[in-house]
Coordinates of C-alpha atoms in Angstrom, one line a residue:
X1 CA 27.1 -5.7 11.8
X2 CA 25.9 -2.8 9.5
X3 CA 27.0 0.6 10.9
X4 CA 26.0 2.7 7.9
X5 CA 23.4 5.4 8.8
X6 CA 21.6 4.2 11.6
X7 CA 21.0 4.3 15.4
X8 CA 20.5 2.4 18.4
X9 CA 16.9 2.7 19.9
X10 CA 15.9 0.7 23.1
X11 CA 12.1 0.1 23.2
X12 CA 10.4 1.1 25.8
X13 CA 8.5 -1.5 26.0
X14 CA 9.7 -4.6 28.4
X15 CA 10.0 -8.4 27.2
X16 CA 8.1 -9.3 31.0
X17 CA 6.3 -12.6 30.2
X18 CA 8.3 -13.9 26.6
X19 CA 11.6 -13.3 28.2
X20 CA 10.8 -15.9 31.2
X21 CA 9.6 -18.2 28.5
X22 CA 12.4 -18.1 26.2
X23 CA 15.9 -18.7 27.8
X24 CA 17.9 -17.9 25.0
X25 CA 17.1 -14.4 25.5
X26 CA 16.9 -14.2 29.7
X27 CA 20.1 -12.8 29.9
X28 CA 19.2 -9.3 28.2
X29 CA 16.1 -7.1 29.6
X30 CA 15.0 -5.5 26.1
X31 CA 15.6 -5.7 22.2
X32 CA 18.0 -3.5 20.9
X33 CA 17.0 -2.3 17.8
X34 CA 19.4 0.0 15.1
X35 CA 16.2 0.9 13.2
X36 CA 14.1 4.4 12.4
X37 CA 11.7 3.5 14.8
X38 CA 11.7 1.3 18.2
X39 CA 9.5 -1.9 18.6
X40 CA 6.2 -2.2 19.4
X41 CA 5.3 -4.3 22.2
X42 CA 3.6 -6.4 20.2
X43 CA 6.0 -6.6 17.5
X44 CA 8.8 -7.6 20.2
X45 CA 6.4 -10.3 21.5
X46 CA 5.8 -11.7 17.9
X47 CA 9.8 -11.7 17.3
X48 CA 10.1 -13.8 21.2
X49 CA 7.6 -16.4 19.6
X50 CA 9.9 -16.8 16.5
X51 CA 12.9 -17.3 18.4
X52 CA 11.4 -19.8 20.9
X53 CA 10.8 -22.5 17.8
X54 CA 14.9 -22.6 17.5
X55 CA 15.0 -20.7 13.7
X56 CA 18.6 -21.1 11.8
X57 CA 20.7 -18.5 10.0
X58 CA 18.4 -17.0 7.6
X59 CA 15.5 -18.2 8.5
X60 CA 12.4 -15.5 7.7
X61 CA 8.9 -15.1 9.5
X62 CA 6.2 -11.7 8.7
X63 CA 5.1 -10.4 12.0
X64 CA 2.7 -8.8 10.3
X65 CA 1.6 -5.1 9.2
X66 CA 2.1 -2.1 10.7
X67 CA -0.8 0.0 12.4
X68 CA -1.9 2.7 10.9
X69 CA -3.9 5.4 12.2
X70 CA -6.0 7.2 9.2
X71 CA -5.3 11.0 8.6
X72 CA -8.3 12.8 9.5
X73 CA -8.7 16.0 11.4
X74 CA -12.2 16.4 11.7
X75 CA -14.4 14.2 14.2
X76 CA -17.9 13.8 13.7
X77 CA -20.2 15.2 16.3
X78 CA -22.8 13.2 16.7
X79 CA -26.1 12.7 15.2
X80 CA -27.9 14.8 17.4
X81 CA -25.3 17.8 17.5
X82 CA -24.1 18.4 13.7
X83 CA -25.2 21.1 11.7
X84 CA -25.9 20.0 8.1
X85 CA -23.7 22.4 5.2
X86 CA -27.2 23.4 4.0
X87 CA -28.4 25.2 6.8
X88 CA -24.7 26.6 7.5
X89 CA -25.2 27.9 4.4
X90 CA -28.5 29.0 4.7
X91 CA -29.5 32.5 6.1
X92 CA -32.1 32.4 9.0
X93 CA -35.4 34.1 7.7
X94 CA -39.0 34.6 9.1
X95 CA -42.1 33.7 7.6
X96 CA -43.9 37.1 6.5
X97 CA -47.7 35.6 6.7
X98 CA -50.0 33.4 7.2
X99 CA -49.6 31.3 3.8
X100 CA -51.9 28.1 2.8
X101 CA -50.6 25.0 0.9
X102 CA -51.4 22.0 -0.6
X103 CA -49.2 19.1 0.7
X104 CA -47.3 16.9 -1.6
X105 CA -46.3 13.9 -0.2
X106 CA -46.1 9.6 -0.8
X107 CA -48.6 9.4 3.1
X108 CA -52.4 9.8 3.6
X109 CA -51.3 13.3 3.9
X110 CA -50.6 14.1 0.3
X111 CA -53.4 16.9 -1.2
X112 CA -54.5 18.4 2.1
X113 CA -54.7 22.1 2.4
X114 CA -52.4 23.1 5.5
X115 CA -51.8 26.4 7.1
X116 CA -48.6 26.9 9.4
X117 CA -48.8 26.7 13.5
X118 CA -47.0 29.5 15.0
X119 CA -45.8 30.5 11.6
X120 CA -44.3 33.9 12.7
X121 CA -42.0 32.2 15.3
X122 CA -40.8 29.3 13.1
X123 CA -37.0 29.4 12.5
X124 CA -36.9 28.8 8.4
X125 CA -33.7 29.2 6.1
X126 CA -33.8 30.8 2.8
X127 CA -32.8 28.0 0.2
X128 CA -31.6 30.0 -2.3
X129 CA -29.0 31.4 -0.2
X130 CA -27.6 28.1 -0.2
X131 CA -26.3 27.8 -3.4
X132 CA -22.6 28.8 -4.2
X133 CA -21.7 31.9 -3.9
X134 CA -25.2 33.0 -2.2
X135 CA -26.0 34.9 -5.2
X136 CA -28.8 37.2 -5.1
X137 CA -32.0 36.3 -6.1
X138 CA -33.4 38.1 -9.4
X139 CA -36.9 39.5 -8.6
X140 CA -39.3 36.7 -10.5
X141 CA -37.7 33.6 -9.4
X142 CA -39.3 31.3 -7.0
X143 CA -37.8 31.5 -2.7
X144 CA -38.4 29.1 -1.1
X145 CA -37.8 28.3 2.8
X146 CA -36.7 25.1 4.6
X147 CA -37.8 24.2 8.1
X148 CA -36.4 21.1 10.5
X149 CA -39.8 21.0 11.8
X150 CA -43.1 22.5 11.6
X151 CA -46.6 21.8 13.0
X152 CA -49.4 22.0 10.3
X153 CA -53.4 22.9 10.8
X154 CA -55.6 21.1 8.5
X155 CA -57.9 23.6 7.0
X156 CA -60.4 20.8 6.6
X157 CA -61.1 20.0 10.0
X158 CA -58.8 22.3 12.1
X159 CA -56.7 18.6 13.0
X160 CA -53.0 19.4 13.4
X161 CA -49.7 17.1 12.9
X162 CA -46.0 17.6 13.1
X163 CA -43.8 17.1 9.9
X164 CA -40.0 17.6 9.6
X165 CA -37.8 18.9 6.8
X166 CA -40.5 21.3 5.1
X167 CA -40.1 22.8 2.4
X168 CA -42.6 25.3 1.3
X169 CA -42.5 28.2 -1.4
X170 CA -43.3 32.5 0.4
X171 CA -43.2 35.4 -1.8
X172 CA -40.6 36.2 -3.7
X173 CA -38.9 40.1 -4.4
X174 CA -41.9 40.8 -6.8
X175 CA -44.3 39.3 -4.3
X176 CA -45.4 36.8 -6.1
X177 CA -46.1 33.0 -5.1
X178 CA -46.3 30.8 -8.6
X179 CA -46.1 27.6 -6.1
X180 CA -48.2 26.7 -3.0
X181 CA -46.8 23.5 -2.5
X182 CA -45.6 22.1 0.7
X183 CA -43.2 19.2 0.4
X184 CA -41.7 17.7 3.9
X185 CA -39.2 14.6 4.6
X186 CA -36.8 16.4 2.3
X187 CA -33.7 15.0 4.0
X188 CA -31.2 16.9 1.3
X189 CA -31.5 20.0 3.8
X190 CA -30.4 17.7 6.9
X191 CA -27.6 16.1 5.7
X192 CA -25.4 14.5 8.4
X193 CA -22.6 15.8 6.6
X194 CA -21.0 19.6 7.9
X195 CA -19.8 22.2 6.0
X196 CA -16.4 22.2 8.4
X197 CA -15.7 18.5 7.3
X198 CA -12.5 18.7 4.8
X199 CA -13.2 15.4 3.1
X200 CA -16.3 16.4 1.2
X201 CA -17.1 19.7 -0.6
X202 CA -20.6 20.4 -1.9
X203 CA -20.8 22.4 -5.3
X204 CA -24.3 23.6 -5.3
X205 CA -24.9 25.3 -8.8
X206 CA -29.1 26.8 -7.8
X207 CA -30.3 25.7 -4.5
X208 CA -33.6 27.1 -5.6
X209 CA -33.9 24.4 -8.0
X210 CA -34.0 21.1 -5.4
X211 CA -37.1 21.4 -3.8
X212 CA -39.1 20.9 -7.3
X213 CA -36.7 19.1 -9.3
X214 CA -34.7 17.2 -6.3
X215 CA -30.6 16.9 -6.3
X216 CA -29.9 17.0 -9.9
X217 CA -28.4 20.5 -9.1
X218 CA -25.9 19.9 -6.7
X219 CA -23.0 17.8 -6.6
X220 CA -21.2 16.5 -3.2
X221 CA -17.5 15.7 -3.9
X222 CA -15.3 13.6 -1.6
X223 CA -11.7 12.9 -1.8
X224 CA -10.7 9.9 0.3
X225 CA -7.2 8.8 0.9
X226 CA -6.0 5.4 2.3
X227 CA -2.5 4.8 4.1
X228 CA -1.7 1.4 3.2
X229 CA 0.6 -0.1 5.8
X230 CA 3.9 -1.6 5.4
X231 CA 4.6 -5.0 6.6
X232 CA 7.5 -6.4 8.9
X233 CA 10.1 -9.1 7.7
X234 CA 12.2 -10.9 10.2
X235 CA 15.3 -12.4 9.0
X236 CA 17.7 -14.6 11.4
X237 CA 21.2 -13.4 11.5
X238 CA 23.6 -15.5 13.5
X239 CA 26.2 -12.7 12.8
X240 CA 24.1 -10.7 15.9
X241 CA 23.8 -11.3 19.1
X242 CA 20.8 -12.4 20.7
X243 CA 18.7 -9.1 21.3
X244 CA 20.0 -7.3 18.7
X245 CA 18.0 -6.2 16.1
X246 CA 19.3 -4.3 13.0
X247 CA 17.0 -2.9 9.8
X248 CA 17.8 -3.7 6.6
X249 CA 15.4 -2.4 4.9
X250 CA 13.0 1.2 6.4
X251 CA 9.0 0.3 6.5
X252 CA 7.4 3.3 4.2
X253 CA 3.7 3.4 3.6
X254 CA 1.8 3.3 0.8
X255 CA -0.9 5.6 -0.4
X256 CA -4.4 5.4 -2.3
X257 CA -6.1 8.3 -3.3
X258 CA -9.7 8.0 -5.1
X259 CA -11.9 11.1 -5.8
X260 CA -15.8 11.1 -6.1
X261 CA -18.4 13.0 -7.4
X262 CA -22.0 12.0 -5.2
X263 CA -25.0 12.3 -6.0
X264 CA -27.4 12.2 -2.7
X265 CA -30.5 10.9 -3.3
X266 CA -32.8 9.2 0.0
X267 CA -36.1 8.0 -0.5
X268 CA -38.6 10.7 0.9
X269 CA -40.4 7.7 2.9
X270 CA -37.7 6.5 5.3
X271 CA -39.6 6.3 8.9
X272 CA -38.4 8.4 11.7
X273 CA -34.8 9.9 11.6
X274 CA -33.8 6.9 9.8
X275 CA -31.9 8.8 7.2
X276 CA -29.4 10.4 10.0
X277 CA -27.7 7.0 9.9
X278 CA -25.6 7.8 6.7
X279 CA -23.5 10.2 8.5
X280 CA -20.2 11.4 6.5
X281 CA -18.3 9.1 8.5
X282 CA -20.9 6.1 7.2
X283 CA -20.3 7.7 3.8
X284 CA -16.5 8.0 4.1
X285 CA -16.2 4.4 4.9
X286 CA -18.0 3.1 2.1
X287 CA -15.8 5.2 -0.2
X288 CA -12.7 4.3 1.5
X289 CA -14.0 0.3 1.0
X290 CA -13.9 1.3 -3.1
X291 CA -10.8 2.8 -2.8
X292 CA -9.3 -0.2 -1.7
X293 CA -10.6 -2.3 -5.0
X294 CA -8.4 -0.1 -6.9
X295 CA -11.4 1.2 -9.2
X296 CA -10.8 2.7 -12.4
X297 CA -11.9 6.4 -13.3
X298 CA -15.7 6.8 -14.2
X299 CA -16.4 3.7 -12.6
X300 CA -20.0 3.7 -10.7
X301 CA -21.5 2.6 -8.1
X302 CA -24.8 3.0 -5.9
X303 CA -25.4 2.9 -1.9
X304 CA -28.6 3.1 0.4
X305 CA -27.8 7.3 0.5
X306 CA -27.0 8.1 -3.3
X307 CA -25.1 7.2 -6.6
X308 CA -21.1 7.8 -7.0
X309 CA -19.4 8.2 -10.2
X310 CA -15.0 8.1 -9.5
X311 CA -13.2 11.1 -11.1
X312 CA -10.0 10.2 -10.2
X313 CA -7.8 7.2 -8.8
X314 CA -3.6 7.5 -7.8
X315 CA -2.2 5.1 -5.6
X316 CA 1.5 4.0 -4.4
X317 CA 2.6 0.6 -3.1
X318 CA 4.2 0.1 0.2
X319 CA 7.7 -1.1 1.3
X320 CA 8.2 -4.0 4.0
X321 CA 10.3 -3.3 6.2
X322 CA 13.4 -6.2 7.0
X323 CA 14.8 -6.8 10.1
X324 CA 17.3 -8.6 10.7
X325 CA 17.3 -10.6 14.3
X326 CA 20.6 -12.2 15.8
X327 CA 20.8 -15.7 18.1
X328 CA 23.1 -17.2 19.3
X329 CA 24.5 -20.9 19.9
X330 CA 26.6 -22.6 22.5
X331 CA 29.8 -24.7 21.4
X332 CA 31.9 -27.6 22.8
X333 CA 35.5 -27.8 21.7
X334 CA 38.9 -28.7 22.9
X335 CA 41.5 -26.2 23.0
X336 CA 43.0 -26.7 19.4
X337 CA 39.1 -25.9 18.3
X338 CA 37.9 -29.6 17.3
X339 CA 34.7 -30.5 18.7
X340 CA 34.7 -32.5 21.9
X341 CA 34.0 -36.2 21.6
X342 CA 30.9 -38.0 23.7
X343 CA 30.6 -41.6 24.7
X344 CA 29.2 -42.6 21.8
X345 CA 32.0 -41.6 19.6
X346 CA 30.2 -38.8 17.7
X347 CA 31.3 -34.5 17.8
X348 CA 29.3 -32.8 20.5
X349 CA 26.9 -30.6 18.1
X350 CA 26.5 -27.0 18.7
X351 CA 23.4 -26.0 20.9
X352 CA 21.0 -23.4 20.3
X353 CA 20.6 -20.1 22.7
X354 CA 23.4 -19.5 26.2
X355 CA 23.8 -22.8 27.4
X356 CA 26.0 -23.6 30.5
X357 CA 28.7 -25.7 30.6
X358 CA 28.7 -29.6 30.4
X359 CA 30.7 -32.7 31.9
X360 CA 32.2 -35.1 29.1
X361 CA 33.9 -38.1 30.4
X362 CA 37.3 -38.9 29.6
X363 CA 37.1 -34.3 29.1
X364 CA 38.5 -31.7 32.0
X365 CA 36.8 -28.3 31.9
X366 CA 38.9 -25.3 30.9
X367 CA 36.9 -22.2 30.3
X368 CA 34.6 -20.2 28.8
X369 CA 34.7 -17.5 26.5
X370 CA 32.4 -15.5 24.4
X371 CA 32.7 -15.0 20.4
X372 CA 32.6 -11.6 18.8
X373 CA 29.1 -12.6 17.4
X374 CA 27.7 -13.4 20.8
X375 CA 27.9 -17.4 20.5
X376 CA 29.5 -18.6 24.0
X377 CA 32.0 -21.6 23.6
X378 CA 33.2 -23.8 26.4
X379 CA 36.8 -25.6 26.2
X380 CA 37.9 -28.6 27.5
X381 CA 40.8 -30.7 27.3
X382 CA 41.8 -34.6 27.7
X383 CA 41.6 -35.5 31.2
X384 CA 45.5 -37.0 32.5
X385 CA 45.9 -40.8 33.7
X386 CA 45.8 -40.9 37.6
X387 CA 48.2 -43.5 38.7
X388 CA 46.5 -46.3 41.3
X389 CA 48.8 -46.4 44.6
X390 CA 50.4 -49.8 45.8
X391 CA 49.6 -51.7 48.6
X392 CA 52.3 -52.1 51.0
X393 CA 53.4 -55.4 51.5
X394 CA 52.8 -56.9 55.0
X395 CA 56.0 -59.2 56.2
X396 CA 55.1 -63.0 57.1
X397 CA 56.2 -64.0 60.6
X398 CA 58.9 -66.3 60.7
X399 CA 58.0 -69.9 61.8
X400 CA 60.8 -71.8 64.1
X401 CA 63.6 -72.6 62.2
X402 CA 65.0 -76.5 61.6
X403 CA 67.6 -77.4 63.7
X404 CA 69.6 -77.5 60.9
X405 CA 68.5 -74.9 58.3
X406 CA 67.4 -71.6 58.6
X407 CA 63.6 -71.1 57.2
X408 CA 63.9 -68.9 53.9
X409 CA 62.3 -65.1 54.0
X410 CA 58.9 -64.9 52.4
X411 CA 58.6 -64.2 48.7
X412 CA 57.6 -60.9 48.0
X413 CA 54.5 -60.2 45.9
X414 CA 55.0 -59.9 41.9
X415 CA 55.9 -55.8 41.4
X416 CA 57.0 -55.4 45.0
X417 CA 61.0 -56.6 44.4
X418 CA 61.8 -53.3 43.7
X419 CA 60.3 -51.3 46.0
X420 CA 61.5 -53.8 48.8
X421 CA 64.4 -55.5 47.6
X422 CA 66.7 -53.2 50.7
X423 CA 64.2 -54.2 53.3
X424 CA 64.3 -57.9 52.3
X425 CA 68.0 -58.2 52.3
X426 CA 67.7 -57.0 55.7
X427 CA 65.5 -59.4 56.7
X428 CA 67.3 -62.2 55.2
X429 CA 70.5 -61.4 57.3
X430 CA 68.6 -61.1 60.8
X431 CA 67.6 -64.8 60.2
X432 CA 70.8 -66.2 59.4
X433 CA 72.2 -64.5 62.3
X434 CA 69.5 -66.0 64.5
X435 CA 70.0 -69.3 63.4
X436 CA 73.9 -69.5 63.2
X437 CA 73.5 -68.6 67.3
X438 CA 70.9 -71.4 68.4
X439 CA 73.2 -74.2 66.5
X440 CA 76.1 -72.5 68.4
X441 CA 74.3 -72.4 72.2
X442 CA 73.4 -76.4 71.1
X443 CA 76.5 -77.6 70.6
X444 CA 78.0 -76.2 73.6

């Protein structure tokens, strides 16, 4: 067992069902493991499995990768609770007057002449404030305002309808007007994305600029990093005991790192609050999905809510980690080590797992001991001959004697002359006493 730089960690986490299913590992309650980290309960459950199909020294199995949690420490609020990096950016104005415009739009609304509902109480946001830095304006540039919502009067026929994300020009330093445009569904000024989320960064160069030219002047970059797990090697090592687990080798995780430049771009006729379905999460994902292709620096590609161009690509592999699992095996043997012999002539063959002890015939039982490795071996030794105890002989009655010869003693049985031959002798005397006196009392 390796004893180089490492330390013994019980998981927490108990073997319950596998253990009942798996008797080679009923006498221990948990996996030890000498590793940087304990076992999962699933990964303990996965290496239960293994052992139940009987593997042999050196045997392998993956148990699969590790899980891996994404760093991130921002969460996404919600589509009805964010606030979009334009309007954090933007400073909260008022309209100064009643202006008129001309809509501009891709609906049956497009060249009506509109005045602004309620204008002095809508809640508007200077666009060029927006822009990096929140420069100051010089005096003859355009300002424009942006509004989540407003409710416009046709000067036509006095008819009135709700638009959101308008964008419409006021007077600017000089207090002059060169546009009277009103543009609304422009979706750049909602964007579900929020200036407090660290994985993108917006570079706007002249907010001004968007609502008449759109997002050719502004850039949103992203950097998106993958953790790429490691996965987990089991290797069979009879030289452990069942339970233990040592690691050979340390699971590290690998690393991709891609870096984007977006541009955002929706379609100015999506119906409804379609376009609040791209949130940065929905935007993250699909970058971390190229990320994972490996891409190559200016490669490009184009989604539902804009066009991406890669800047930058790094990555770093990942290291298994090896584990190394012990089992062990019951033996059979006599006590000079040989294997015991069955009935059919052949070696008793080492069993897999903590087996009990066995009977062999013609085999006596010894003990039991248990092998520095964990393998438990049962001795036995020749059983000794147990002698089969004689039948006593039972004398034979003497019949009546001739008158003139005593009758001879019964023959004793084949194997008994030895054991009786004192007895017999006796016996053989009594008669010829008995008959020497009758021929005496006869002849008197």
């Amino acid at each position: 067992m390796k004893t180089s730089n490492k330390r013994k960690i019980v998981s927490s986490a108990a073997l319950g069902l596998a253990l009942l299913m798996t008797p080679t590992l009923a006498s221990r309650s948990a996996i030890h493991t000498y590793a940087q980290a304990a076992l999962t309960a699933d990964e303990e459950a996965k290496i239960q499995a293994f052992l139940a199909t009987q593997p042999q020294n050196n045997d392998t199995t993956n148990i699969g990768k590790v899980a891996v949690t994404q760093p991130s420490s921002y969460t996404f609020p919600g589509v009805n609770n964010y606030t979009s990096l334009f309007q954090s950016r933007g400073t909260k104005v008022n309209i100064d007057q009643d202006y008129e415009y001309t809509i501009e739009s891709s609906d049956a609304n497009n060249g009506k002449r509109v005045k602004i509902k309620n204008w002095a109480s809508v809640e508007a946001y200077d666009i060029f404030k927006m822009g990096d830095g929140s420069p100051t304006p010089i005096g003859y540039e355009d300002k424009f305002l942006y509004a989540k919502e407003v409710t416009l009067i046709d000067t036509a026929d006095g008819s009135e309808f709700t638009v959101k994300n308008a964008v419409f020009p006021v007077n600017n330093p000089d207090g002059d007007r060169p546009w009277e445009t009103l543009w609304y569904n422009r979706y750049t000024f909602d964007l579900p994305i929020e200036e407090s989320d660290p994985r993108f960064k917006a570079e706007i160069e002249d907010a001004s600029l968007i609502p008449l030219f759109g997002n050719g002047y502004w850039t949103l970059h992203a950097t998106v990093t993958e953790m790429v797990p490691y996965e987990t090697i089991v290797k069979i090592d009879e030289s452990l005991k069942t339970g233990e687990v040592e690691e050979d080798v340390a699971g590290v995780l690998g690393g991709k790192t891609g870096k984007y430049d977006i541009m955002y771009s929706l379609a100015e006729d999506l119906p409804g609050d379609t376009y609040k379905q791209y949130t940065s999460d929905v935007i993250y994902a699909d970058l971390l999905a190229n990320v994972d292709t490996n891409p190559a620096v200016s490669d490009m590609f184009s989604k539902p809510w804009g066009d991406v161009t890669v800047t930058s690509f790094t990555s770093s592999p990942a290291t298994n980690r090896v584990l190394r699992v012990g089992i062990d095996y019951t033996h059979f043997v006599t006590e000079d080590g040989t294997s015991v012999i069955a009935a059919d002539g052949t070696p008793v063959a080492k069993k897999y797992g903590l087996q009990p002890q066995e009977t062999f015939a013609g085999y006596e039982y010894v003990t039991t001991r248990t092998e520095a490795n964990g393998d438990r071996v049962h001795v036995y030794k020749k059983a000794s001959a147990t002698p089969v105890a004689p039948s006593p002989a039972t004398p034979t009655t003497p019949a009546a004697p001739a008158a003139s010869t005593p009758e001879a003693p019964a023959t004793p049985k084949t194997g008994d002359t030895n054991l009786f031959a004192a007895f017999a002798m006796l016996v053989s005397g009594m008669i010829a006493s008995a008959a020497a006196f009758i021929t005496k009392k006869k002849n008197a």
